[in-house]
């Protein structure tokens, strides 16, 4: 790799490097918050960007039309400083989809996905999610230790998103391997391009299969819309499919895992929700705020200078959205923002699923999955507890996700 921090116009000794191994996420979050609403950070590989870390400024910037998704606006990209084997290239430049375009193109692509993910349509999926949840719980041992992530939190959202997108269950094992490499900062350079190519090929095969044999799924709907004149190219459908699968399972895995971790670390709050003194909706929302599944979202580019307080994102510079810090902003969530509290009352709603035109279209589905999975899990295993101390849990080397390698729990008493 040939990226260099010195090539960036806002090079600074005060820049905060994002740890590619994610060894101290809470400490890193605190440093980002302390740096102010707009922090200078360095992504793995020596790539310098700005990060918005406070709630009010994030809402402002997420609706600022001068910050665009077109990677061709990025000065470092134009200058050839971002190589094809940069570990995060698949997130910064994932192909043409609703994630990477703005304006009319974004509205056109997003509308087709949003039609399949309205709150009413998502609610119709409750029965299927309940069925899948029960099946996975039936497979767990009655007691003893188990990796709850591998056996429950991972397969549930993968089954759900596969049903939605028309992906064969036989593809799940390989998709897990590929998406682990896709998100990781530790994927060897020689594997980065190969991983992106294989993912695109697998998604292309799904599109080809659904074109040959349409089903009641979103991929078939996107193909049909294209044939009916909505002008989605095959490449756009493939990129949209990859985006939906990536975001549609990773976010929900982390939401379920982080809820279990924090309820286990706060037994008084677990007792409260099990006794009916608080709701599972409160658990889900506080987990989204306090331990947001997505630590940082890549990446927007300044089409012209953007002033934020006394700082300026200059034309051609890049911005990431640091949702982990934003969720703990005391100005938005009060002096106890750094505490997990399912009884929290705050006038400010978190924005962990984004804000503005690019807000996550799958938010309702993720909430529904966690809202079904968590009460069912604890109804079946009310004595569930961590098999290790919370401090022994290991984060995966994924700077964009708040994600654990495993979640060892004891199910019985």
CSV table of C-alpha atoms in Angstrom, one decimal:
chain,number,residue,atom,x,y,z
A,1,UNK,CA,0.0,0.0,0.0
A,2,UNK,CA,1.2,3.5,-0.8
A,3,UNK,CA,-1.2,5.7,1.3
A,4,UNK,CA,0.5,8.5,3.2
A,5,UNK,CA,-0.9,10.7,5.9
A,6,UNK,CA,1.5,13.5,4.8
A,7,UNK,CA,-0.3,13.7,1.5
A,8,UNK,CA,-3.5,14.9,3.1
A,9,UNK,CA,-4.2,18.7,3.3
A,10,UNK,CA,-5.2,18.4,7.0
A,11,UNK,CA,-2.3,16.4,8.2
A,12,UNK,CA,-2.0,16.8,12.0
A,13,UNK,CA,0.0,15.4,14.9
A,14,UNK,CA,-3.3,15.4,16.8
A,15,UNK,CA,-4.9,12.9,14.5
A,16,UNK,CA,-6.5,9.9,16.3
A,17,UNK,CA,-5.6,6.6,14.7
A,18,UNK,CA,-8.4,4.1,14.6
A,19,UNK,CA,-7.0,0.8,16.0
A,20,UNK,CA,-7.3,-1.9,13.3
A,21,UNK,CA,-7.4,-4.6,16.1
A,22,UNK,CA,-10.2,-2.7,18.0
A,23,UNK,CA,-8.5,-3.6,21.4
A,24,UNK,CA,-10.1,-0.7,23.4
A,25,UNK,CA,-13.3,0.5,21.7
A,26,UNK,CA,-14.6,2.4,24.7
A,27,UNK,CA,-11.3,4.2,25.2
A,28,UNK,CA,-11.2,5.1,21.5
A,29,UNK,CA,-14.8,6.4,21.7
A,30,UNK,CA,-13.9,8.6,24.6
A,31,UNK,CA,-10.9,10.0,22.8
A,32,UNK,CA,-13.1,10.8,19.7
A,33,UNK,CA,-15.7,12.6,21.9
A,34,UNK,CA,-13.0,14.6,23.7
A,35,UNK,CA,-11.5,15.7,20.3
A,36,UNK,CA,-14.7,17.7,19.6
A,37,UNK,CA,-17.5,17.4,17.2
A,38,UNK,CA,-15.2,17.1,14.2
A,39,UNK,CA,-12.1,14.9,14.9
A,40,UNK,CA,-9.1,14.3,12.7
A,41,UNK,CA,-8.6,10.5,12.5
A,42,UNK,CA,-6.5,8.0,10.6
A,43,UNK,CA,-8.1,4.9,9.1
A,44,UNK,CA,-6.0,1.7,9.0
A,45,UNK,CA,-3.5,1.9,6.2
A,46,UNK,CA,-2.6,5.5,7.0
A,47,UNK,CA,-5.7,7.1,5.4
A,48,UNK,CA,-6.5,10.5,7.0
A,49,UNK,CA,-10.1,11.6,7.2
A,50,UNK,CA,-12.4,13.7,9.3
A,51,UNK,CA,-14.9,12.0,11.7
A,52,UNK,CA,-18.1,13.6,13.0
A,53,UNK,CA,-18.5,12.5,16.6
A,54,UNK,CA,-21.3,14.6,18.1
A,55,UNK,CA,-25.0,14.2,17.6
A,56,UNK,CA,-26.0,17.7,16.5
A,57,UNK,CA,-23.2,18.1,14.0
A,58,UNK,CA,-23.9,14.6,12.7
A,59,UNK,CA,-27.5,15.5,11.9
A,60,UNK,CA,-26.3,18.7,10.2
A,61,UNK,CA,-23.6,17.0,8.1
A,62,UNK,CA,-25.8,14.0,7.1
A,63,UNK,CA,-28.2,16.3,5.4
A,64,UNK,CA,-25.6,18.6,3.9
A,65,UNK,CA,-25.7,18.3,0.1
A,66,UNK,CA,-22.1,19.4,-0.2
A,67,UNK,CA,-21.0,16.1,1.3
A,68,UNK,CA,-21.5,13.5,-1.5
A,69,UNK,CA,-21.0,9.8,-2.0
A,70,UNK,CA,-19.1,10.0,-5.3
A,71,UNK,CA,-15.6,8.7,-4.6
A,72,UNK,CA,-14.3,10.6,-7.6
A,73,UNK,CA,-14.6,13.7,-5.5
A,74,UNK,CA,-12.0,12.4,-3.0
A,75,UNK,CA,-8.7,14.1,-3.5
A,76,UNK,CA,-6.7,11.2,-2.2
A,77,UNK,CA,-8.5,8.9,-4.7
A,78,UNK,CA,-7.9,11.3,-7.6
A,79,UNK,CA,-4.2,11.4,-6.7
A,80,UNK,CA,-3.9,7.7,-6.7
A,81,UNK,CA,-3.1,7.5,-2.9
A,82,UNK,CA,-5.8,4.8,-2.2
A,83,UNK,CA,-4.6,1.5,-3.7
A,84,UNK,CA,-6.9,-1.3,-4.9
A,85,UNK,CA,-5.8,-3.6,-2.1
A,86,UNK,CA,-6.6,-1.2,0.8
A,87,UNK,CA,-8.5,-3.4,3.3
A,88,UNK,CA,-11.4,-0.9,3.5
A,89,UNK,CA,-11.8,-0.4,-0.3
A,90,UNK,CA,-14.9,-2.5,-0.4
A,91,UNK,CA,-16.6,-0.2,2.1
A,92,UNK,CA,-15.3,3.1,0.5
A,93,UNK,CA,-16.0,2.0,-3.1
A,94,UNK,CA,-18.5,-0.9,-3.0
A,95,UNK,CA,-19.8,-0.4,-6.5
A,96,UNK,CA,-22.8,1.7,-7.8
A,97,UNK,CA,-25.8,1.3,-5.5
A,98,UNK,CA,-28.0,3.5,-3.4
A,99,UNK,CA,-25.1,3.7,-0.9
A,100,UNK,CA,-22.7,5.4,-3.4
A,101,UNK,CA,-25.0,7.8,-5.3
A,102,UNK,CA,-26.9,11.0,-4.4
A,103,UNK,CA,-29.8,13.0,-5.7
A,104,UNK,CA,-32.2,11.5,-8.2
A,105,UNK,CA,-30.1,8.4,-8.8
A,106,UNK,CA,-30.2,7.7,-5.0
A,107,UNK,CA,-34.0,8.3,-4.9
A,108,UNK,CA,-34.6,6.0,-7.8
A,109,UNK,CA,-32.5,3.1,-6.4
A,110,UNK,CA,-33.7,3.5,-2.8
A,111,UNK,CA,-37.4,3.7,-3.7
A,112,UNK,CA,-37.3,0.1,-5.0
A,113,UNK,CA,-35.7,-1.2,-1.8
A,114,UNK,CA,-37.9,0.9,0.5
A,115,UNK,CA,-41.0,-0.5,-1.1
A,116,UNK,CA,-40.0,-3.9,0.2
A,117,UNK,CA,-39.0,-2.7,3.6
A,118,UNK,CA,-41.9,-0.5,4.8
A,119,UNK,CA,-42.9,-1.0,8.4
A,120,UNK,CA,-46.1,-2.7,7.4
A,121,UNK,CA,-44.4,-5.2,5.0
A,122,UNK,CA,-41.6,-5.9,7.6
A,123,UNK,CA,-44.3,-6.6,10.2
A,124,UNK,CA,-45.6,-9.4,7.9
A,125,UNK,CA,-42.2,-11.1,8.3
A,126,UNK,CA,-42.8,-11.5,12.1
A,127,UNK,CA,-44.2,-15.0,11.8
A,128,UNK,CA,-41.3,-16.2,9.7
A,129,UNK,CA,-38.7,-14.6,12.1
A,130,UNK,CA,-40.5,-16.2,15.1
A,131,UNK,CA,-40.4,-19.6,13.4
A,132,UNK,CA,-36.7,-19.2,12.6
A,133,UNK,CA,-35.9,-18.1,16.1
A,134,UNK,CA,-37.7,-21.0,17.7
A,135,UNK,CA,-35.9,-23.5,15.4
A,136,UNK,CA,-32.5,-22.1,16.3
A,137,UNK,CA,-33.4,-22.1,20.0
A,138,UNK,CA,-34.5,-25.8,19.7
A,139,UNK,CA,-31.0,-26.7,18.5
A,140,UNK,CA,-29.3,-25.2,21.5
A,141,UNK,CA,-28.4,-27.5,24.4
A,142,UNK,CA,-30.6,-27.3,27.5
A,143,UNK,CA,-27.6,-26.1,29.6
A,144,UNK,CA,-23.9,-25.8,29.4
A,145,UNK,CA,-21.6,-23.4,27.5
A,146,UNK,CA,-22.2,-22.4,23.9
A,147,UNK,CA,-21.1,-19.7,21.4
A,148,UNK,CA,-24.3,-17.8,21.2
A,149,UNK,CA,-23.1,-15.7,18.3
A,150,UNK,CA,-22.3,-18.7,16.1
A,151,UNK,CA,-25.3,-20.7,17.1
A,152,UNK,CA,-28.0,-18.0,17.3
A,153,UNK,CA,-27.1,-14.4,16.7
A,154,UNK,CA,-25.4,-15.1,13.4
A,155,UNK,CA,-27.7,-17.6,11.6
A,156,UNK,CA,-31.0,-15.8,12.4
A,157,UNK,CA,-30.3,-12.5,10.5
A,158,UNK,CA,-28.5,-14.5,7.7
A,159,UNK,CA,-31.6,-16.7,7.3
A,160,UNK,CA,-33.9,-13.6,7.3
A,161,UNK,CA,-31.9,-11.6,4.8
A,162,UNK,CA,-31.4,-14.6,2.6
A,163,UNK,CA,-35.2,-15.2,2.5
A,164,UNK,CA,-35.7,-11.5,1.7
A,165,UNK,CA,-33.1,-11.4,-1.1
A,166,UNK,CA,-33.6,-14.9,-2.5
A,167,UNK,CA,-30.3,-16.4,-1.6
A,168,UNK,CA,-29.9,-20.2,-1.2
A,169,UNK,CA,-29.0,-21.5,2.3
A,170,UNK,CA,-26.2,-23.5,0.7
A,171,UNK,CA,-24.4,-20.3,0.1
A,172,UNK,CA,-24.3,-19.3,3.8
A,173,UNK,CA,-21.0,-20.9,4.8
A,174,UNK,CA,-19.0,-19.3,2.0
A,175,UNK,CA,-20.7,-15.9,2.4
A,176,UNK,CA,-19.7,-15.9,6.1
A,177,UNK,CA,-16.0,-16.4,5.1
A,178,UNK,CA,-16.2,-13.7,2.4
A,179,UNK,CA,-18.0,-11.1,4.5
A,180,UNK,CA,-15.5,-11.7,7.4
A,181,UNK,CA,-12.7,-10.9,5.0
A,182,UNK,CA,-14.7,-8.0,3.4
A,183,UNK,CA,-15.1,-6.2,6.8
A,184,UNK,CA,-11.8,-7.1,8.4
A,185,UNK,CA,-8.8,-4.7,8.4
A,186,UNK,CA,-6.5,-7.8,8.6
A,187,UNK,CA,-7.4,-9.3,5.3
A,188,UNK,CA,-4.0,-9.8,3.4
A,189,UNK,CA,-3.6,-7.4,0.5
A,190,UNK,CA,-3.5,-10.2,-2.0
A,191,UNK,CA,-6.9,-11.4,-0.8
A,192,UNK,CA,-8.8,-8.1,-0.9
A,193,UNK,CA,-9.4,-7.9,-4.6
A,194,UNK,CA,-10.1,-11.6,-4.8
A,195,UNK,CA,-12.6,-11.4,-2.0
A,196,UNK,CA,-14.5,-8.5,-3.7
A,197,UNK,CA,-14.4,-10.4,-7.0
A,198,UNK,CA,-15.9,-13.6,-5.5
A,199,UNK,CA,-18.6,-11.7,-3.6
A,200,UNK,CA,-19.6,-9.9,-6.8
A,201,UNK,CA,-19.6,-13.3,-8.7
A,202,UNK,CA,-21.8,-14.9,-6.0
A,203,UNK,CA,-24.3,-12.0,-6.1
A,204,UNK,CA,-24.2,-12.1,-9.8
A,205,UNK,CA,-25.1,-15.8,-9.7
A,206,UNK,CA,-28.1,-15.0,-7.5
A,207,UNK,CA,-29.3,-12.3,-9.9
A,208,UNK,CA,-28.9,-14.7,-12.8
A,209,UNK,CA,-30.8,-17.5,-10.9
A,210,UNK,CA,-33.7,-15.1,-10.0
A,211,UNK,CA,-33.8,-13.8,-13.5
A,212,UNK,CA,-34.2,-17.4,-14.7
A,213,UNK,CA,-36.6,-18.4,-12.0
A,214,UNK,CA,-38.2,-15.4,-10.2
A,215,UNK,CA,-39.4,-15.7,-6.7
A,216,UNK,CA,-41.2,-13.7,-4.0
A,217,UNK,CA,-38.0,-11.9,-3.0
A,218,UNK,CA,-36.4,-8.4,-3.4
A,219,UNK,CA,-33.8,-9.5,-6.0
A,220,UNK,CA,-36.6,-10.7,-8.3
A,221,UNK,CA,-38.5,-7.4,-7.6
A,222,UNK,CA,-35.4,-5.4,-8.6
A,223,UNK,CA,-35.0,-7.4,-11.8
A,224,UNK,CA,-38.7,-6.9,-12.6
A,225,UNK,CA,-38.5,-3.2,-11.9
A,226,UNK,CA,-35.6,-2.9,-14.2
A,227,UNK,CA,-37.4,-4.7,-17.0
A,228,UNK,CA,-40.4,-2.5,-16.4
A,229,UNK,CA,-38.4,0.7,-17.1
A,230,UNK,CA,-36.8,1.7,-13.8
A,231,UNK,CA,-33.4,1.4,-15.5
A,232,UNK,CA,-31.4,-0.5,-12.9
A,233,UNK,CA,-28.5,-2.1,-14.6
A,234,UNK,CA,-27.3,-5.6,-13.7
A,235,UNK,CA,-24.3,-4.1,-12.0
A,236,UNK,CA,-26.5,-1.9,-9.9
A,237,UNK,CA,-28.7,-4.8,-8.9
A,238,UNK,CA,-25.6,-6.9,-7.9
A,239,UNK,CA,-24.2,-4.0,-5.8
A,240,UNK,CA,-27.5,-3.4,-4.2
A,241,UNK,CA,-27.8,-7.1,-3.4
A,242,UNK,CA,-24.3,-7.2,-1.8
A,243,UNK,CA,-25.1,-4.0,0.2
A,244,UNK,CA,-28.4,-5.4,1.5
A,245,UNK,CA,-26.9,-8.8,2.5
A,246,UNK,CA,-23.8,-7.1,4.2
A,247,UNK,CA,-25.8,-4.5,6.1
A,248,UNK,CA,-28.8,-6.8,6.6
A,249,UNK,CA,-27.0,-9.4,8.7
A,250,UNK,CA,-24.0,-7.7,10.3
A,251,UNK,CA,-26.0,-5.0,12.0
A,252,UNK,CA,-28.5,-7.4,13.5
A,253,UNK,CA,-25.8,-9.9,14.7
A,254,UNK,CA,-24.1,-7.1,16.7
A,255,UNK,CA,-27.4,-5.8,18.0
A,256,UNK,CA,-28.4,-9.1,19.5
A,257,UNK,CA,-24.9,-9.9,20.8
A,258,UNK,CA,-24.4,-6.4,22.4
A,259,UNK,CA,-27.8,-6.6,24.0
A,260,UNK,CA,-26.9,-9.9,25.7
A,261,UNK,CA,-23.5,-8.6,26.7
A,262,UNK,CA,-24.9,-5.5,28.3
A,263,UNK,CA,-27.9,-7.2,30.0
A,264,UNK,CA,-25.4,-9.8,31.4
A,265,UNK,CA,-23.2,-7.0,32.7
A,266,UNK,CA,-26.2,-5.3,34.3
A,267,UNK,CA,-28.2,-8.0,36.1
A,268,UNK,CA,-30.5,-5.5,37.7
A,269,UNK,CA,-31.7,-4.3,34.3
A,270,UNK,CA,-32.1,-7.8,33.1
A,271,UNK,CA,-34.2,-8.6,36.1
A,272,UNK,CA,-36.3,-5.5,35.4
A,273,UNK,CA,-37.1,-6.4,31.8
A,274,UNK,CA,-37.8,-10.1,32.8
A,275,UNK,CA,-40.2,-8.9,35.5
A,276,UNK,CA,-42.0,-6.6,33.1
A,277,UNK,CA,-40.7,-3.4,34.6
A,278,UNK,CA,-39.2,-2.4,31.3
A,279,UNK,CA,-39.8,-3.4,27.7
A,280,UNK,CA,-37.7,-5.3,25.2
A,281,UNK,CA,-38.1,-2.3,22.9
A,282,UNK,CA,-36.3,-0.2,25.5
A,283,UNK,CA,-33.5,-2.9,25.6
A,284,UNK,CA,-33.2,-2.7,21.8
A,285,UNK,CA,-33.1,1.1,21.6
A,286,UNK,CA,-30.6,1.5,24.5
A,287,UNK,CA,-28.3,-1.1,22.9
A,288,UNK,CA,-28.5,0.7,19.6
A,289,UNK,CA,-27.5,4.0,21.4
A,290,UNK,CA,-24.9,2.8,23.9
A,291,UNK,CA,-23.3,-0.1,21.9
A,292,UNK,CA,-24.3,0.8,18.4
A,293,UNK,CA,-23.6,-2.1,16.0
A,294,UNK,CA,-21.9,0.2,13.5
A,295,UNK,CA,-18.9,2.1,15.1
A,296,UNK,CA,-18.1,4.1,11.9
A,297,UNK,CA,-19.7,4.5,8.5
A,298,UNK,CA,-17.5,5.1,5.5
A,299,UNK,CA,-17.4,7.6,3.7
A,300,UNK,CA,-18.5,11.0,2.3
A,301,UNK,CA,-16.5,13.5,0.3
A,302,UNK,CA,-16.6,17.3,0.4
A,303,UNK,CA,-17.6,18.7,-3.1
A,304,UNK,CA,-16.8,22.1,-1.7
A,305,UNK,CA,-15.5,23.5,1.7
A,306,UNK,CA,-17.9,22.7,4.6
A,307,UNK,CA,-17.5,24.8,7.8
A,308,UNK,CA,-18.2,23.0,11.1
A,309,UNK,CA,-17.7,25.3,14.0
A,310,UNK,CA,-14.1,26.6,13.8
A,311,UNK,CA,-13.0,23.8,11.5
A,312,UNK,CA,-13.3,23.2,7.8
A,313,UNK,CA,-13.7,20.1,5.8
A,314,UNK,CA,-12.0,21.3,2.7
A,315,UNK,CA,-13.0,20.4,-0.8
A,316,UNK,CA,-11.8,16.9,-1.7
A,317,UNK,CA,-11.4,15.7,1.9
A,318,UNK,CA,-13.3,12.7,3.3
A,319,UNK,CA,-15.6,12.3,6.3
A,320,UNK,CA,-16.7,9.3,8.3
A,321,UNK,CA,-19.6,9.2,10.7
A,322,UNK,CA,-18.6,7.8,14.1
A,323,UNK,CA,-21.9,6.5,15.4
A,324,UNK,CA,-20.2,4.9,18.5
A,325,UNK,CA,-19.2,8.3,19.7
A,326,UNK,CA,-22.4,10.0,18.6
A,327,UNK,CA,-24.5,7.6,20.7
A,328,UNK,CA,-22.5,8.7,23.8
A,329,UNK,CA,-22.7,12.4,23.3
A,330,UNK,CA,-23.6,14.0,26.6
A,331,UNK,CA,-25.1,17.1,24.9
A,332,UNK,CA,-27.7,14.8,23.3
A,333,UNK,CA,-28.2,12.1,25.9
A,334,UNK,CA,-27.3,13.7,29.2
A,335,UNK,CA,-24.5,13.3,31.8
A,336,UNK,CA,-25.1,9.5,32.0
A,337,UNK,CA,-24.6,9.0,28.2
A,338,UNK,CA,-21.7,6.7,28.9
A,339,UNK,CA,-23.9,4.3,31.0
A,340,UNK,CA,-26.2,1.5,29.8
A,341,UNK,CA,-29.6,2.3,31.1
A,342,UNK,CA,-32.8,0.7,29.6
A,343,UNK,CA,-35.0,3.1,31.6
A,344,UNK,CA,-33.3,6.1,30.1
A,345,UNK,CA,-35.6,9.0,29.3
A,346,UNK,CA,-34.1,11.4,26.8
A,347,UNK,CA,-35.7,14.0,24.6
A,348,UNK,CA,-33.1,13.2,21.9
A,349,UNK,CA,-33.5,10.0,19.9
A,350,UNK,CA,-30.4,8.2,18.8
A,351,UNK,CA,-29.4,8.2,15.1
A,352,UNK,CA,-27.6,4.8,15.1
A,353,UNK,CA,-29.4,3.8,11.8
A,354,UNK,CA,-28.4,7.1,10.3
A,355,UNK,CA,-30.2,10.3,9.4
A,356,UNK,CA,-31.2,12.1,6.3
A,357,UNK,CA,-31.5,10.7,2.8
A,358,UNK,CA,-29.2,7.7,3.4
A,359,UNK,CA,-30.9,6.6,6.6
A,360,UNK,CA,-30.8,2.7,6.8
A,361,UNK,CA,-33.9,1.3,5.0
A,362,UNK,CA,-33.5,-1.9,6.9
A,363,UNK,CA,-33.9,-0.3,10.4
A,364,UNK,CA,-37.4,-1.6,11.0
A,365,UNK,CA,-36.4,-5.2,10.0
A,366,UNK,CA,-33.3,-5.1,12.3
A,367,UNK,CA,-35.5,-3.9,15.2
A,368,UNK,CA,-38.1,-6.6,14.5
A,369,UNK,CA,-35.5,-9.4,14.5
A,370,UNK,CA,-33.9,-8.3,17.8
A,371,UNK,CA,-37.4,-7.6,19.2
A,372,UNK,CA,-38.4,-11.2,18.5
A,373,UNK,CA,-35.1,-12.9,19.2
A,374,UNK,CA,-34.2,-11.4,22.6
A,375,UNK,CA,-37.4,-12.1,24.5
A,376,UNK,CA,-37.6,-15.6,23.0
A,377,UNK,CA,-34.0,-16.3,24.0
A,378,UNK,CA,-34.5,-15.3,27.6
A,379,UNK,CA,-37.9,-17.0,27.9
A,380,UNK,CA,-36.2,-20.2,27.0
A,381,UNK,CA,-33.1,-19.6,29.0
A,382,UNK,CA,-33.8,-17.1,31.8
A,383,UNK,CA,-30.6,-18.1,33.7
A,384,UNK,CA,-28.4,-17.3,30.7
A,385,UNK,CA,-25.1,-15.7,31.7
A,386,UNK,CA,-21.7,-15.0,30.2
A,387,UNK,CA,-19.2,-17.8,30.4
A,388,UNK,CA,-16.4,-15.3,30.7
A,389,UNK,CA,-16.0,-11.8,32.3
A,390,UNK,CA,-17.1,-9.0,29.9
A,391,UNK,CA,-13.5,-7.7,29.8
A,392,UNK,CA,-12.4,-11.1,28.3
A,393,UNK,CA,-14.6,-10.7,25.2
A,394,UNK,CA,-12.6,-10.0,22.1
A,395,UNK,CA,-13.6,-7.6,19.4
A,396,UNK,CA,-13.0,-8.6,15.8
A,397,UNK,CA,-10.5,-6.5,13.8
A,398,UNK,CA,-13.3,-4.5,12.1
A,399,UNK,CA,-13.1,-0.7,12.6
A,400,UNK,CA,-16.6,-0.2,11.1
A,401,UNK,CA,-18.5,-2.7,13.3
A,402,UNK,CA,-18.9,-3.2,17.0
A,403,UNK,CA,-18.5,-7.0,16.6
A,404,UNK,CA,-17.2,-9.8,18.7
A,405,UNK,CA,-15.3,-12.9,17.6
A,406,UNK,CA,-17.6,-15.1,19.8
A,407,UNK,CA,-20.2,-14.8,22.6
A,408,UNK,CA,-19.6,-17.7,25.1
A,409,UNK,CA,-22.5,-18.1,27.4
A,410,UNK,CA,-23.8,-20.6,29.9
A,411,UNK,CA,-27.5,-21.4,29.2
A,412,UNK,CA,-28.6,-23.2,32.3
A,413,UNK,CA,-28.4,-22.5,36.0
